[in-house]
Amino acid sequence: MALITLRRNLYHLSDFRIHGALAALKNHPVNHVRKMVKGRLCPWFPSLQPEPCKVRFHHACCKKFHSDNGDALHPLGEPVFSQAHEWAGPEQNPKSLDEQMFYGRLNDLDSSEDVLRFIGTLQPLPDSLAAGALQRICEVEKKDGNHRLPKGILENGVFQALCVRFEQESPSLSDTALVTALQALSLLYVDPQSNLLLNLVAESRHRVKRGGLEVRSLCILGESLIRLQGPGGETLELIVYQLQGEKLETFAPEDIVALYRILQACAEKVDRHQAFLNKINSFSLSVVSNLSPTLMSQMLTALVALDQTQALPLVIKLGKYAVRHIPHFTHEELRKVLEAFIYFGHNDRFFTTALEQHVASLCLTLDPEVISTVMEYCGRKRILSKPIFDAVAETFVGQSEKFSPRQVSELIEPFGKLNYLPPNASALFRKLENLLLTRFDYFPPKTLLKILHSCSLVECHPVNFMAKIFSPYFLQQLQGEESSVDRLSLAQLTQLFLTSVLECPFYKGRKLLPKYQVRSFLTPCCSLETPLDFQLYKSVRIGLIDLLGARMYFASKVLTPYCYTIDVEIKLDEEGLVLPFTIDEDVHKRLALCIDDPKRFSLNSRHLLGKEAIKQRHLRLLGYQVVQIPYYEIEMLKSRVELVEYLQRKLFPHNVGVRW
C-alpha cells in the first residue's frame, strides 16, 4: 500500500469561522453529544465492534502549504517556540491563534487523550487546525504501535464531534482541511462505506473534476484514495492525469516521492505511464540531495516496484547520497535501500565503508531481517567486508534463536560464497550445528541444503547431516510436488557427496544414489563454477602456443569424470614430456590451469570465491597439479616474451627448458 506523509503546516484562514461541532460542546452537555454521535461511530470504526481490525498509520509531510497572509507556517516536526511565546490559555480567541504556536503545542502532546483535551479547551477551530488535530491523533497512535483506536478515544466527545463536523460540513472545508482529514481517517481504518468517508470522498471527487487543487493536495488525495478504494478508481486516474500536466519544477521533493508511491500502487499500469516516469526519473536527479532518509528509501522502493532498470543514473546518485543517511535510516528503511541496490546491481565503496561502520557498531541491536539483508547484499555483490562478517558472526553466536530459517540461510551463505572464516569460526559453526540439530525439521529442504553446501565451501564439512540429506526421505521432500529435483539442488548434493569422498574419508554413512548425481557443475542457469573468461583465455592461449610450439599440446574446457570443467589441461609423460591432448596412454601427470578472471574473486580483492577454492582443492585431491593463472598477474606483463617466460615459470618451475 502506498504511503504518504503530511506536515501540519496548513492554510491559515484568518477570515474563516466555523461554529461546528466543537462549538456545540460549549452549549450542550457532553453526554448529549455522545448519545447523538455514538450510533454513527460504530459503522465508521469497526474497532468498536468485538472483531479485530487492522490499522496502519503513516506519518506525512507536506511543506508547501502557505497561509493566506503570506506568513510561513511552522512545521510540526521542527523546534517550537521559547517561553516568551507560551500558549495564552483556553480563553484565547481562535481567529487570532498563531498557527505555528498551535502546532508547536500540538507537537508537545504525546497521547490522543492529551490532544483531545487540548483542543476541547478551545473555542471553535478553523477547519485546517481541526484537521491538523485529527492528523496528530493518527500520528501518536502510530507511534504507540496501536493497531486500532482505543475505545476511550472513540467514545470521547471531542473526537466524536470532530468526526460529525467533517461529515456534515465537507462542502465548506478548505482543500487543505479536506485532504488532511481524509488522509487521517483513511489511516484510522474508518469504514469506507460510512457516511463520513462517503461525504469526504464525494467532495474530493467533485473538487478533482472541477480542477484547481494544488500538487500537494492531489498527492495526498491520491494516496488516501488508494488506501480506501485501491488503485483502480476513476478519480485516481484523473489525479494522475492532472499531475502529469503540472510542471515538475513546481514539485517539492516530498511531492516527487509521493508521486512515485502513487505510481507504485498502480504498477500494473506502468507501461501506460512509462513516458511520464522517464520524465520523473530525469527530474529526480535534481532533488536527490534534498531527500530525507525516509523519502530516499521510499523512492528506491518505488523504483524497484516499477522495475525502472533504465533509471540507473538516478540509482547511482541515490547510492551516493545514501552514504550520509546510513546512521539515520530506520531498520526497515535500511533494509529497503539494500534490497534496491541488490535489485539494480549497484554498489559503492563509500556506501560499503559507511555500512561497515554502522553494522560493526550496532550489529547487536540490529533487527535480524536487516542483518540477513546486509549479508545478502555482500554476498550478491561479492563484497568481502571483514568488519561486517566478523560482527555478524558474533551476533549470530549470541542471538541465533532470533533468526528464522530463511534468515539463517541468508546469513551463512555469504561466508561460503566469499570463502571467509571469521575469527570465531569454531563458535559460529558449532552454534549453527546445534541450531540445525535441534530445529532440523523447521528448515525447508532447499534452505537446509544451501546452508550445508555453504559450510562445505569453507571446509566446515557437515558430516553429521550427510546421511540425512542423502536419504530417500529427504530427497523426496526436496523434490516436493515437482516432477524432479531442481538442477541446482542436484549439483549441490553431488558436490557434497564428492566432498564426503575426498575430504571426509572417515565418513562411512549413506551415499548419494547415482541417479541424483550430475555430470557437470558448469551449467548456464545454476553453475557451481565460474565460466572461463574468453578474452583472458585468448591472451593465455597465445603464450601457450609460443611456449609449447603448437595448439595440439593443450586442451581447453575439459570436462573431467568428477564434474569439474578445467580451463586448460596439459598432459605430461613420466619423463616430463608434453603430450598431445588427444593421447590418453602413458599420461603420468595432468596440469590443470585455472585462468581466473575478476569474477572468480571477491570484489576488488585477490581472495578466491568459495566455489573456486573448493574446485582447486578437489582437483588437487584428485591428482591434478593445479596451476593458478590470475588476471592480475597477466595484466602486469608488458610483452609477448614476458608472457611466455611467465607461463614457463608457472608450468615448469623446476625445469630450465621445456621439451615436447
XYZ file of C-alpha atoms in Angstrom:
660
model
C 0.000 0.000 0.000
C 1.442 3.338 -0.979
C 2.336 5.713 1.821
C 2.365 9.479 2.106
C 3.465 11.859 4.811
C 1.989 15.216 5.732
C 3.247 18.017 7.927
C 0.861 20.196 9.741
C 1.813 23.487 8.063
C -1.651 24.149 6.634
C -3.540 27.123 5.211
C -4.165 29.914 7.695
C -7.729 31.096 7.147
C -7.848 34.283 9.172
C -11.327 35.249 7.977
C -12.820 31.778 8.103
C -15.076 30.922 11.097
C -16.953 27.699 11.643
C -19.229 27.259 14.633
C -19.245 23.489 14.173
C -19.339 20.503 16.382
C -16.669 21.784 18.749
C -18.744 24.880 19.395
C -21.628 22.620 20.272
C -19.554 21.302 23.132
C -19.821 24.732 24.754
C -23.592 24.796 24.529
C -24.641 21.183 25.099
C -23.697 18.625 27.711
C -21.034 16.193 26.623
C -23.305 13.252 27.323
C -25.854 14.683 24.878
C -23.224 14.865 22.133
C -22.055 11.335 22.863
C -25.552 9.960 22.590
C -26.089 11.837 19.338
C -22.962 10.536 17.600
C -22.240 7.174 19.170
C -24.702 5.487 16.888
C -22.883 6.988 13.922
C -19.380 5.969 15.039
C -19.965 2.226 15.202
C -20.277 1.848 11.422
C -17.365 4.258 10.943
C -14.886 2.449 13.187
C -15.121 -1.336 13.118
C -12.782 -1.341 16.101
C -15.803 -0.534 18.263
C -17.056 -3.990 17.396
C -15.685 -7.133 19.104
C -13.937 -8.487 15.998
C -10.275 -7.488 15.468
C -9.277 -4.954 12.855
C -6.051 -3.838 11.292
C -4.875 -0.249 11.292
C -1.897 1.244 9.500
C -0.643 4.666 10.442
C 1.804 6.668 8.393
C 3.500 9.945 9.166
C 3.277 12.505 6.427
C 4.958 15.648 5.275
C 3.808 18.496 3.095
C 5.553 21.745 3.494
C 4.339 23.809 0.563
C 1.096 24.996 2.178
C 1.282 28.708 2.971
C -1.028 30.948 4.905
C -3.243 33.420 3.110
C -1.333 36.342 4.567
C 1.940 35.038 3.189
C 3.497 34.117 6.522
C 5.401 30.826 6.571
C 3.952 28.253 8.909
C 5.910 26.267 11.471
C 6.084 22.546 10.606
C 5.149 20.331 13.495
C 8.331 18.322 13.431
C 10.611 21.365 13.887
C 11.669 23.176 17.101
C 8.914 25.054 18.849
C 8.972 28.490 20.452
C 10.672 29.907 23.511
C 8.946 30.579 26.794
C 8.110 34.102 25.622
C 5.513 32.592 23.282
C 3.690 30.381 25.758
C 0.094 29.438 24.991
C -2.276 32.151 26.221
C -4.841 29.772 27.709
C -8.237 28.268 26.962
C -9.984 31.611 26.550
C -7.821 32.620 23.561
C -9.941 33.603 20.550
C -9.243 31.022 17.775
C -9.425 33.521 14.966
C -6.288 35.154 16.339
C -4.492 31.917 17.169
C -0.992 31.719 15.802
C -0.882 28.512 13.782
C 2.794 27.988 14.481
C 2.154 28.144 18.209
C -0.844 25.834 17.808
C 1.175 23.195 16.004
C 4.118 23.656 18.328
C 1.855 22.985 21.296
C 0.208 20.081 19.467
C 3.604 18.576 18.785
C 4.372 18.514 22.510
C 1.386 16.254 23.188
C 2.253 12.560 23.198
C -1.162 10.929 23.505
C -4.526 11.152 21.804
C -6.143 11.957 25.152
C -3.892 14.990 25.564
C -4.642 16.163 22.026
C -8.391 15.915 22.567
C -8.162 17.554 25.982
C -6.158 20.412 24.465
C -8.480 21.163 21.543
C -11.512 20.669 23.790
C -10.495 23.758 25.794
C -10.522 25.946 22.696
C -13.377 27.775 21.066
C -14.337 26.693 17.502
C -11.213 25.994 15.460
C -10.669 26.811 11.792
C -11.150 23.668 9.741
C -7.456 23.448 8.880
C -6.485 23.332 12.557
C -9.201 20.792 13.321
C -7.858 18.589 10.527
C -4.355 19.018 11.903
C -5.550 17.813 15.302
C -7.077 14.742 13.682
C -3.796 14.107 11.883
C -1.896 14.379 15.156
C -4.160 11.768 16.744
C -3.310 9.456 13.877
C 0.417 10.031 14.381
C 0.557 9.465 18.120
C -1.420 6.251 17.775
C 1.044 5.068 15.147
C 3.916 5.978 17.446
C 2.372 3.900 20.228
C 2.085 0.932 17.872
C -1.674 0.610 18.238
C -3.500 -1.357 15.560
C -6.785 0.293 16.331
C -8.029 3.306 18.233
C -8.682 2.646 21.917
C -12.323 2.527 22.911
C -11.821 5.540 25.162
C -10.807 7.682 22.187
C -13.706 6.504 20.055
C -16.160 7.387 22.825
C -14.517 10.734 23.577
C -16.987 13.541 22.961
C -14.417 15.856 21.365
C -13.298 13.170 18.941
C -16.878 12.324 18.058
C -17.607 15.995 17.494
C -14.653 16.253 15.133
C -15.999 13.378 13.050
C -19.542 14.811 12.958
C -18.166 18.160 11.886
C -16.199 16.760 8.952
C -19.177 14.662 7.845
C -21.712 17.465 7.882
C -19.580 20.339 6.637
C -17.431 18.705 3.931
C -18.562 21.134 1.150
C -17.371 24.137 3.154
C -13.984 22.702 4.129
C -10.844 24.194 2.639
C -8.921 21.998 0.219
C -6.204 21.507 2.810
C -8.576 20.508 5.580
C -10.487 18.179 3.277
C -7.481 16.172 2.096
C -5.842 16.179 5.541
C -8.980 14.843 7.218
C -9.428 12.227 4.512
C -5.824 11.139 4.880
C -6.035 10.806 8.654
C -9.338 8.922 8.548
C -8.071 6.563 5.845
C -5.208 5.669 8.191
C -7.556 5.113 11.144
C -9.410 2.227 9.493
C -12.690 4.040 9.058
C -15.295 2.053 7.159
C -15.060 3.273 3.518
C -18.859 2.938 3.271
C -19.582 5.168 6.274
C -21.386 8.473 5.693
C -18.312 10.278 6.978
C -15.961 8.930 4.354
C -18.568 8.796 1.589
C -19.152 12.514 2.038
C -15.453 13.359 2.119
C -14.664 11.163 -0.896
C -17.583 12.585 -2.879
C -16.487 16.133 -2.135
C -12.901 15.278 -3.066
C -14.076 13.770 -6.357
C -16.051 16.910 -7.091
C -13.063 19.164 -6.494
C -10.753 16.998 -8.604
C -13.178 17.175 -11.520
C -13.544 20.909 -11.018
C -9.748 21.301 -11.098
C -7.575 23.759 -9.275
C -6.207 21.540 -6.488
C -2.557 22.123 -5.704
C 0.049 19.466 -6.347
C 0.384 18.638 -2.655
C -3.363 18.206 -2.228
C -3.530 15.976 -5.319
C -0.734 13.763 -3.979
C -2.294 13.410 -0.528
C -5.699 12.748 -2.020
C -4.323 10.172 -4.457
C -2.708 8.091 -1.739
C -5.756 8.333 0.509
C -7.989 7.045 -2.300
C -5.576 4.174 -2.915
C -5.896 3.131 0.729
C -9.686 3.398 0.624
C -10.543 2.175 -2.878
C -7.451 0.527 -4.305
C -5.536 1.619 -7.402
C -8.358 1.169 -9.913
C -10.577 4.163 -9.190
C -11.647 6.680 -11.827
C -10.796 9.620 -9.562
C -7.241 8.321 -9.089
C -6.797 8.139 -12.860
C -7.915 11.757 -13.096
C -5.488 12.767 -10.338
C -2.569 11.110 -12.152
C -3.648 12.819 -15.380
C -3.711 16.218 -13.674
C -0.324 15.615 -12.059
C 1.130 14.824 -15.490
C 0.003 18.260 -16.618
C 1.889 20.041 -13.840
C 5.446 21.278 -14.238
C 7.789 19.023 -12.283
C 9.806 22.092 -11.314
C 6.915 23.104 -9.066
C 7.034 19.790 -7.159
C 8.750 19.695 -3.785
C 10.916 16.616 -3.067
C 8.070 15.257 -0.910
C 5.695 15.612 -3.870
C 8.043 13.748 -6.205
C 8.317 10.827 -3.799
C 4.546 10.854 -3.228
C 4.091 10.694 -6.998
C 6.416 7.665 -7.144
C 4.339 5.993 -4.428
C 1.096 6.633 -6.297
C 2.529 5.144 -9.497
C 3.971 2.267 -7.447
C 0.448 1.403 -6.307
C -0.562 1.329 -9.989
C 2.437 -0.806 -11.017
C 0.319 -2.953 -13.344
C -0.227 0.184 -15.458
C 3.459 1.093 -15.595
C 3.611 0.763 -19.391
C 0.911 3.386 -19.748
C 2.809 5.793 -17.509
C 6.373 4.986 -18.630
C 6.871 8.214 -20.597
C 5.818 10.179 -17.518
C 8.083 8.027 -15.349
C 11.030 8.775 -17.629
C 10.461 12.500 -17.056
C 10.184 11.965 -13.288
C 13.358 9.845 -13.234
C 15.314 12.538 -15.046
C 13.962 15.371 -12.901
C 14.526 13.444 -9.668
C 18.281 13.710 -10.193
C 17.960 17.339 -9.144
C 16.158 16.627 -5.852
C 18.178 13.668 -4.525
C 20.381 15.880 -2.360
C 17.287 17.231 -0.565
C 15.714 13.886 0.289
C 15.389 12.745 3.876
C 16.345 9.151 4.771
C 12.674 8.139 4.715
C 11.997 9.719 1.324
C 15.150 8.230 -0.153
C 14.173 4.747 0.998
C 10.666 5.192 -0.404
C 11.959 6.410 -3.774
C 14.257 3.400 -4.122
C 11.434 1.060 -3.119
C 9.182 2.565 -5.786
C 11.896 2.275 -8.441
C 12.138 -1.438 -7.661
C 8.367 -1.976 -7.739
C 8.148 -0.103 -11.051
C 11.140 -2.010 -12.493
C 12.910 1.183 -13.538
C 16.145 -0.527 -14.601
C 16.704 2.249 -17.126
C 16.975 4.764 -14.263
C 20.473 3.661 -13.218
C 21.851 7.239 -13.129
C 19.201 8.023 -10.517
C 20.003 4.854 -8.547
C 23.722 5.681 -8.619
C 23.095 9.197 -7.328
C 20.771 7.873 -4.633
C 23.535 5.480 -3.605
C 25.991 8.366 -3.389
C 23.760 10.394 -1.081
C 22.591 7.362 0.898
C 26.059 7.211 2.454
C 25.339 10.182 4.711
C 21.982 8.748 5.784
C 23.082 5.252 6.844
C 23.186 6.121 10.576
C 19.750 7.736 10.309
C 17.827 5.075 8.395
C 15.399 3.030 10.440
C 15.955 -0.713 10.295
C 13.171 -1.115 7.753
C 14.413 1.787 5.619
C 17.965 0.426 5.541
C 16.645 -2.978 4.528
C 14.662 -1.432 1.668
C 17.704 0.516 0.484
C 19.844 -2.621 0.448
C 17.142 -4.595 -1.364
C 17.000 -1.889 -4.022
C 20.779 -1.943 -4.505
C 20.648 -5.729 -4.796
C 17.858 -5.444 -7.370
C 19.691 -2.882 -9.505
C 23.115 -4.454 -9.033
C 24.551 -1.276 -7.545
C 27.452 -0.998 -5.146
C 29.586 1.891 -3.983
C 32.780 1.645 -1.961
C 31.895 4.683 0.133
C 28.496 3.173 0.878
C 30.193 -0.090 1.850
C 32.589 1.734 4.182
C 29.740 3.558 5.895
C 27.762 0.325 6.126
C 30.765 -1.391 7.747
C 30.975 1.276 10.426
C 27.238 1.158 11.067
C 26.950 -2.625 11.268
C 30.133 -3.100 13.281
C 28.981 -0.608 15.916
C 25.297 -1.571 16.120
C 25.137 -5.181 14.981
C 23.988 -6.497 18.351
C 20.966 -4.177 18.246
C 20.072 -4.574 14.569
C 16.973 -6.443 13.538
C 17.686 -9.998 12.254
C 15.979 -9.110 8.977
C 18.374 -6.201 8.492
C 21.398 -8.359 9.325
C 20.370 -11.050 6.848
C 19.746 -8.403 4.170
C 23.171 -6.852 4.792
C 24.767 -10.275 4.330
C 22.694 -10.948 1.227
C 23.861 -7.619 -0.203
C 27.500 -8.511 0.491
C 27.056 -11.972 -0.990
C 25.288 -10.804 -4.141
C 27.877 -8.089 -4.820
C 30.842 -10.287 -3.776
C 31.791 -7.745 -1.089
C 34.112 -9.391 1.414
C 33.816 -6.956 4.302
C 35.628 -8.471 7.242
C 34.237 -5.916 9.765
C 30.678 -6.799 8.715
C 31.252 -10.542 8.598
C 33.022 -10.593 11.966
C 30.291 -8.508 13.634
C 27.540 -10.672 12.150
C 29.292 -13.856 13.275
C 29.491 -12.521 16.841
C 25.825 -11.545 16.747
C 24.729 -14.951 15.484
C 26.680 -16.775 18.168
C 24.937 -14.721 20.847
C 21.454 -14.416 19.325
C 20.967 -17.371 16.988
C 17.492 -18.104 18.376
C 16.206 -14.799 16.945
C 16.853 -15.807 13.333
C 14.325 -17.621 11.159
C 15.465 -20.467 8.859
C 15.480 -18.123 5.845
C 17.493 -15.520 7.745
C 19.988 -18.155 8.899
C 20.483 -19.207 5.289
C 20.971 -15.633 4.072
C 23.439 -15.042 6.901
C 25.548 -18.195 6.444
C 25.673 -18.428 2.647
C 27.973 -15.404 2.117
C 30.621 -16.978 4.373
C 30.776 -19.908 1.967
C 30.363 -17.920 -1.212
C 33.136 -15.473 -0.327
C 35.329 -18.163 1.245
C 35.769 -16.461 4.594
C 36.141 -17.808 8.112
C 35.724 -15.233 10.903
C 37.961 -15.282 13.986
C 35.231 -17.094 15.949
C 34.600 -19.632 13.178
C 34.609 -22.613 15.550
C 31.979 -21.000 17.789
C 29.939 -19.872 14.775
C 29.671 -23.284 13.152
C 29.231 -25.055 16.478
C 26.259 -22.787 17.159
C 24.943 -23.430 13.655
C 25.282 -27.188 14.072
C 23.422 -27.143 17.396
C 20.694 -24.981 15.866
C 20.245 -27.368 12.941
C 20.224 -30.417 15.187
C 17.511 -29.009 17.444
C 15.410 -27.402 14.702
C 16.161 -29.675 11.755
C 12.512 -30.206 10.840
C 11.807 -26.465 10.808
C 14.217 -25.802 7.931
C 12.799 -26.169 4.408
C 14.804 -28.787 2.479
C 16.265 -26.369 -0.067
C 17.193 -23.882 2.632
C 18.904 -26.591 4.671
C 20.797 -27.844 1.622
C 22.070 -24.348 0.799
C 23.320 -23.895 4.367
C 25.156 -27.224 4.444
C 26.651 -26.677 1.000
C 27.922 -23.246 2.068
C 29.613 -24.826 5.078
C 31.456 -27.318 2.874
C 32.848 -24.492 0.701
C 34.896 -23.242 3.666
C 35.915 -26.752 4.780
C 33.405 -26.905 7.639
C 32.008 -30.209 6.480
C 28.506 -31.119 7.724
C 29.357 -34.768 8.321
C 26.624 -35.215 10.928
C 23.967 -34.296 8.361
C 25.199 -36.092 5.244
C 23.373 -39.335 5.937
C 20.121 -37.377 6.373
C 20.392 -35.324 3.175
C 21.379 -38.374 1.099
C 18.372 -40.330 2.372
C 15.405 -41.071 0.058
C 13.059 -39.326 2.517
C 14.963 -36.029 2.341
C 15.304 -36.280 -1.436
C 11.563 -36.795 -1.705
C 11.000 -33.701 0.450
C 13.455 -31.794 -1.712
C 11.512 -32.714 -4.813
C 8.205 -31.664 -3.307
C 5.391 -31.545 -5.831
C 7.727 -31.127 -8.799
C 8.416 -33.911 -11.265
C 12.112 -33.968 -10.313
C 14.658 -32.317 -8.053
C 15.858 -28.988 -9.461
C 19.255 -28.826 -11.177
C 20.957 -26.592 -8.612
C 19.982 -28.828 -5.692
C 21.288 -31.892 -7.524
C 24.586 -30.123 -8.192
C 24.916 -29.126 -4.526
C 24.137 -32.676 -3.425
C 26.718 -34.044 -5.860
C 29.415 -31.668 -4.643
C 28.613 -32.545 -1.026
C 28.905 -36.233 -1.911
C 32.227 -35.606 -3.660
C 33.367 -33.707 -0.565
C 32.453 -36.663 1.646
C 34.587 -38.932 -0.528
C 37.607 -36.663 -0.998
C 37.764 -34.637 2.222
C 35.978 -36.868 4.751
C 37.398 -40.372 4.208
C 36.247 -41.297 7.722
C 32.605 -40.857 6.687
C 31.049 -44.291 6.196
C 27.395 -43.372 6.086
C 24.773 -43.376 3.331
C 25.922 -42.482 -0.200
C 24.125 -40.355 -2.769
C 22.437 -42.562 -5.353
C 23.887 -42.189 -8.885
C 20.541 -41.063 -10.322
C 20.773 -37.913 -8.193
C 24.318 -37.058 -9.308
C 25.007 -34.540 -12.076
C 27.693 -34.911 -14.720
C 28.869 -31.304 -14.750
C 28.941 -28.458 -12.265
C 29.129 -25.963 -15.143
C 25.653 -25.189 -16.453
C 24.201 -21.958 -17.866
C 21.466 -21.393 -15.269
C 22.804 -22.706 -11.968
C 26.546 -23.267 -12.129
C 28.817 -24.207 -9.252
C 31.759 -22.979 -11.356
C 32.554 -19.625 -12.943
C 32.736 -19.883 -16.750
C 36.073 -19.212 -18.415
C 36.559 -15.592 -19.492
C 37.181 -15.748 -23.238
C 39.305 -12.598 -23.553
C 41.644 -13.643 -20.759
C 41.846 -17.130 -22.225
C 42.832 -15.726 -25.637
C 45.790 -13.923 -24.078
C 46.962 -17.062 -22.264
C 46.410 -19.237 -25.355
C 48.821 -17.120 -27.409
C 51.534 -17.564 -24.787
C 50.905 -21.326 -24.508
C 51.236 -21.808 -28.271
C 54.544 -19.906 -28.260
C 55.771 -21.883 -25.245
C 54.668 -25.386 -26.263
C 55.081 -24.982 -30.013
C 51.605 -25.901 -31.191
C 47.937 -25.776 -30.249
C 47.822 -29.583 -30.142
C 49.641 -29.731 -26.817
C 46.840 -28.400 -24.631
C 43.090 -28.728 -24.420
C 40.579 -26.171 -23.174
C 37.296 -26.507 -21.294
C 37.906 -30.146 -20.403
C 35.093 -31.881 -18.511
C 36.570 -34.317 -16.014
C 34.888 -37.501 -14.755
C 34.481 -35.652 -11.459
C 32.051 -32.991 -12.749
C 34.564 -30.153 -12.822
C 35.495 -28.345 -16.057
C 39.190 -27.500 -16.385
C 40.044 -24.266 -18.188
C 43.199 -25.706 -19.784
C 44.643 -29.212 -19.398
C 48.219 -30.223 -20.252
C 49.362 -33.858 -20.129
C 52.896 -34.959 -19.263
C 54.510 -38.377 -19.527
C 56.780 -39.945 -16.933
C 59.827 -38.063 -18.241
C 58.086 -34.737 -18.181
C 57.446 -34.574 -21.903
C 54.350 -32.679 -23.032
C 51.896 -34.996 -24.795
C 49.299 -34.061 -27.413
C 45.942 -33.610 -25.726
C 44.437 -36.411 -27.868
C 46.662 -39.061 -26.255
C 45.344 -40.837 -23.149
C 48.046 -43.513 -22.794
C 51.230 -43.060 -20.796
C 49.919 -39.962 -19.046
C 51.906 -39.553 -15.836
C 50.791 -36.078 -14.739
C 47.976 -33.710 -15.644
C 48.296 -29.957 -15.258
C 45.034 -28.107 -14.603
C 45.345 -24.430 -15.456
C 42.834 -22.203 -13.648
C 42.665 -18.955 -15.608
C 40.975 -16.782 -13.027
C 39.337 -13.532 -14.123
C 37.995 -10.917 -11.624
C 34.624 -12.667 -11.338
C 36.316 -15.571 -9.570
C 37.447 -13.320 -6.734
C 35.738 -11.190 -4.137
C 35.092 -7.673 -5.364
C 38.278 -5.600 -5.668
C 40.391 -8.251 -3.971
C 42.595 -11.252 -4.662
C 40.549 -13.557 -2.463
C 39.125 -16.546 -4.355
C 35.430 -17.271 -4.101
C 34.362 -20.381 -2.245
C 33.276 -22.305 -5.344
C 36.679 -21.740 -6.964
C 38.565 -22.647 -3.807
C 36.726 -25.967 -3.410
C 37.250 -26.738 -7.099
C 41.010 -26.279 -6.845
C 41.063 -28.188 -3.569
C 39.224 -31.138 -5.083
C 41.315 -31.157 -8.255
C 44.481 -31.446 -6.152
C 42.978 -34.310 -4.168
C 42.094 -35.995 -7.467
C 45.748 -35.908 -8.548
C 45.891 -32.824 -10.750
C 48.701 -30.330 -10.478
C 46.723 -27.118 -10.199
C 48.322 -24.036 -11.736
C 46.560 -20.792 -10.941
C 46.909 -18.014 -13.520
C 45.116 -14.976 -12.062
C 44.178 -11.965 -14.160
C 46.168 -9.519 -12.034
C 49.434 -11.297 -12.881
C 48.648 -11.403 -16.610
C 47.823 -7.682 -16.614
C 51.311 -6.863 -15.347
C 53.022 -8.447 -18.372
C 54.066 -5.916 -20.995
C 55.105 -8.115 -23.924
C 54.644 -11.499 -25.533
C 58.120 -12.542 -24.417
C 57.262 -11.736 -20.799
C 54.074 -13.765 -21.163
C 55.975 -16.844 -22.388
C 58.547 -16.537 -19.612
C 55.768 -16.133 -17.056
C 53.969 -19.286 -18.282
C 57.190 -21.268 -18.256
C 57.829 -20.329 -14.627
C 54.250 -21.238 -13.739
C 54.061 -24.576 -15.584
C 57.596 -25.865 -15.215
C 59.160 -24.160 -12.198
C 61.861 -26.845 -11.801
C 62.833 -27.138 -15.469
C 65.220 -24.835 -17.301
C 63.667 -25.697 -20.637
C 60.640 -27.435 -21.992
C 60.562 -30.393 -24.319
C 57.678 -31.628 -26.498
